[in-house]
XYZ file of C-alpha atoms in Angstrom:
219
model
C 8.284 2.898 -42.332
C 7.482 4.332 -38.907
C 9.647 6.223 -36.449
C 9.043 5.104 -32.876
C 10.662 6.430 -29.724
C 11.276 3.950 -26.903
C 11.840 5.192 -23.361
C 13.063 2.696 -20.711
C 11.485 3.894 -17.466
C 11.296 0.618 -15.538
C 14.381 1.040 -13.359
C 14.348 0.937 -9.562
C 16.740 3.875 -9.020
C 18.500 2.022 -6.212
C 21.367 4.526 -6.097
C 18.951 7.411 -5.434
C 16.689 5.830 -2.825
C 14.807 6.816 -0.771
C 12.694 8.835 -3.192
C 9.188 10.230 -2.821
C 8.559 9.926 -6.552
C 9.916 7.928 -9.469
C 13.371 8.943 -10.649
C 11.956 9.865 -14.059
C 9.694 12.475 -12.451
C 12.334 14.202 -10.339
C 12.343 17.950 -10.873
C 15.331 19.311 -12.792
C 15.142 22.857 -14.073
C 11.466 23.172 -13.135
C 10.167 20.112 -14.966
C 10.188 16.308 -14.623
C 13.448 15.019 -16.054
C 11.647 12.587 -18.416
C 10.056 15.559 -20.171
C 13.406 16.559 -21.682
C 13.598 13.256 -23.549
C 9.929 13.373 -24.581
C 10.495 16.876 -25.958
C 13.424 15.667 -28.063
C 11.465 12.706 -29.409
C 8.593 14.977 -30.407
C 11.069 17.316 -32.128
C 12.008 14.380 -34.374
C 8.334 13.954 -35.375
C 8.199 10.416 -33.968
C 5.040 8.627 -35.082
C 4.703 7.085 -31.626
C 6.481 7.342 -28.280
C 6.461 4.260 -26.072
C 7.303 4.441 -22.375
C 8.198 1.101 -20.799
C 7.609 1.032 -17.045
C 6.660 -1.260 -14.176
C 3.019 -1.832 -13.147
C 3.735 -0.329 -9.708
C 5.188 2.894 -11.143
C 1.744 4.409 -11.437
C 3.023 7.975 -11.415
C 5.267 7.356 -14.428
C 2.485 5.618 -16.355
C 0.020 8.420 -15.682
C 2.543 11.121 -16.608
C 3.430 9.317 -19.846
C -0.233 8.952 -20.835
C -0.895 12.625 -20.169
C 2.079 13.402 -22.404
C 0.497 11.398 -25.234
C 2.827 8.390 -25.020
C 1.889 4.728 -25.231
C 2.563 2.958 -21.923
C 3.967 -0.572 -21.988
C 3.973 -2.372 -18.638
C 6.520 -5.012 -17.719
C 9.169 -6.054 -15.230
C 12.395 -6.128 -17.248
C 15.583 -7.256 -15.558
C 17.893 -4.973 -17.519
C 17.939 -1.749 -19.545
C 18.283 -3.740 -22.771
C 15.235 -5.865 -21.935
C 13.321 -2.674 -21.186
C 14.163 -1.338 -24.645
C 13.230 -4.713 -26.153
C 9.749 -4.634 -24.606
C 9.132 -1.407 -26.482
C 9.798 -3.038 -29.863
C 6.725 -5.295 -29.897
C 4.822 -5.254 -33.183
C 7.271 -3.037 -35.057
C 8.166 -3.851 -38.656
C 11.718 -4.684 -39.670
C 12.029 -1.435 -41.640
C 10.856 0.808 -38.804
C 13.357 3.114 -37.133
C 13.613 3.135 -33.352
C 14.781 6.179 -31.412
C 16.460 5.188 -28.143
C 17.064 7.532 -25.237
C 17.324 7.553 -21.455
C 14.747 9.371 -19.286
C 17.254 10.309 -16.581
C 19.480 12.356 -18.892
C 19.406 15.867 -20.318
C 21.377 16.808 -23.406
C 21.505 19.303 -26.237
C 20.455 20.033 -28.897
C 16.695 19.540 -28.762
C 16.711 18.434 -32.422
C 19.387 15.799 -31.815
C 17.183 12.866 -32.840
C 16.286 14.646 -36.084
C 20.010 15.026 -36.776
C 20.533 11.294 -36.224
C 17.704 10.413 -38.597
C 19.334 12.538 -41.299
C 22.712 10.905 -40.669
C 21.450 7.308 -40.595
C 21.585 6.805 -44.362
C 22.002 3.108 -45.149
C 23.638 2.267 -41.823
C 21.965 0.189 -39.119
C 22.460 2.781 -36.396
C 23.424 6.395 -35.826
C 24.579 7.251 -32.315
C 24.406 10.660 -30.685
C 27.795 11.266 -29.057
C 28.636 13.527 -26.123
C 31.793 14.415 -24.234
C 31.601 13.990 -20.485
C 34.048 13.395 -17.632
C 31.645 10.849 -16.107
C 32.666 7.870 -18.237
C 32.643 4.781 -16.044
C 28.820 4.798 -15.717
C 28.334 5.102 -19.482
C 29.017 3.343 -22.779
C 32.250 4.831 -24.105
C 32.588 5.110 -27.870
C 35.660 4.914 -30.106
C 35.328 6.535 -33.527
C 37.325 6.757 -36.727
C 35.970 9.831 -38.457
C 32.202 9.378 -38.421
C 32.466 5.589 -38.071
C 31.984 3.949 -34.661
C 34.582 1.184 -34.306
C 34.052 0.104 -30.714
C 31.750 0.588 -27.718
C 33.049 -0.191 -24.236
C 30.186 -0.719 -21.764
C 30.865 0.983 -18.415
C 34.623 0.469 -18.715
C 37.034 0.731 -15.805
C 39.549 2.242 -18.241
C 37.636 4.371 -20.771
C 39.209 4.228 -24.258
C 37.948 7.723 -25.188
C 36.062 10.700 -23.741
C 32.950 10.150 -25.880
C 29.757 8.366 -24.840
C 26.580 7.583 -26.744
C 23.459 9.018 -25.151
C 20.786 8.586 -27.816
C 20.411 6.605 -31.008
C 18.421 5.990 -34.173
C 18.467 2.270 -34.989
C 16.727 0.160 -37.603
C 14.383 -2.328 -35.963
C 15.898 -5.256 -37.849
C 19.285 -4.513 -36.285
C 17.897 -4.910 -32.763
C 17.220 -8.638 -32.978
C 18.549 -10.319 -29.853
C 18.464 -7.138 -27.780
C 16.535 -8.804 -24.945
C 19.355 -11.329 -24.533
C 21.785 -8.571 -23.489
C 21.903 -6.586 -20.260
C 22.994 -3.398 -22.005
C 22.066 -2.079 -25.450
C 25.702 -1.056 -25.868
C 26.751 -4.701 -26.187
C 24.564 -5.151 -29.270
C 25.615 -1.787 -30.689
C 29.257 -2.751 -30.214
C 28.697 -5.888 -32.302
C 27.123 -3.770 -35.058
C 30.001 -1.292 -34.862
C 32.554 -4.046 -35.380
C 30.700 -4.920 -38.584
C 31.084 -1.318 -39.777
C 27.364 -0.560 -39.590
C 27.238 2.259 -37.014
C 27.716 5.976 -37.614
C 28.662 8.397 -34.829
C 27.435 11.994 -34.674
C 28.959 14.333 -32.078
C 25.891 16.289 -30.980
C 27.390 18.409 -28.190
C 29.340 18.463 -24.934
C 26.145 19.265 -23.015
C 25.259 16.113 -21.054
C 23.635 15.633 -17.644
C 22.850 12.304 -15.967
C 20.913 12.245 -12.694
C 21.631 8.599 -11.845
C 23.451 9.249 -8.546
C 22.811 11.746 -5.716
C 25.931 13.667 -6.703
C 24.936 13.759 -10.380
C 21.387 14.828 -9.515
C 22.672 17.697 -7.392
C 25.030 18.776 -10.190
C 22.234 18.588 -12.780
C 19.929 20.704 -10.635
C 22.671 23.244 -10.082
C 23.386 23.636 -13.805
C 19.920 23.160 -15.366
């Protein structure tokens, strides 16, 4: 069994344009924002980190290689397809660590905590409280059991989102057919196969100009 981190860095950052660099390399707190996720994946002793990006995002590819990650080139149409490209060649029993390179969260050992919590479940989700719910996948829990995931809901059913995950490779079949990973995770949750772990209330997302400014002010 291997532990592999998959980083979807193929987005076009349309809400932040114009940019002089890729969104993933924007400076937040004195370092490229993607480095926060890479640091957390390394803290979980991932056997490999895969960064999925577009052929024309040369700066992201070069930065990922310098950081010791495997670069996978492609032109995915959705975040879920980007994650799916990073699964190539993995065995069914491998564990995949999923995270987003435009977010910053605590604690640094969050992925390690999810690996410990996974047990016999198909997925363990790292949960965070945030007021910015409509751009995220909102999670409903019963104790430590995830019962529902609402993808970017107009009316959020809770104040918790998932921001990182440890998922068994076999549970990710069909991921490329979805636009959002949360749709597949919701189906697993309704089967009672997803555990939720509240990691912290420290969550930053730089996906909009307003969010980027707020992240830079608080980082």
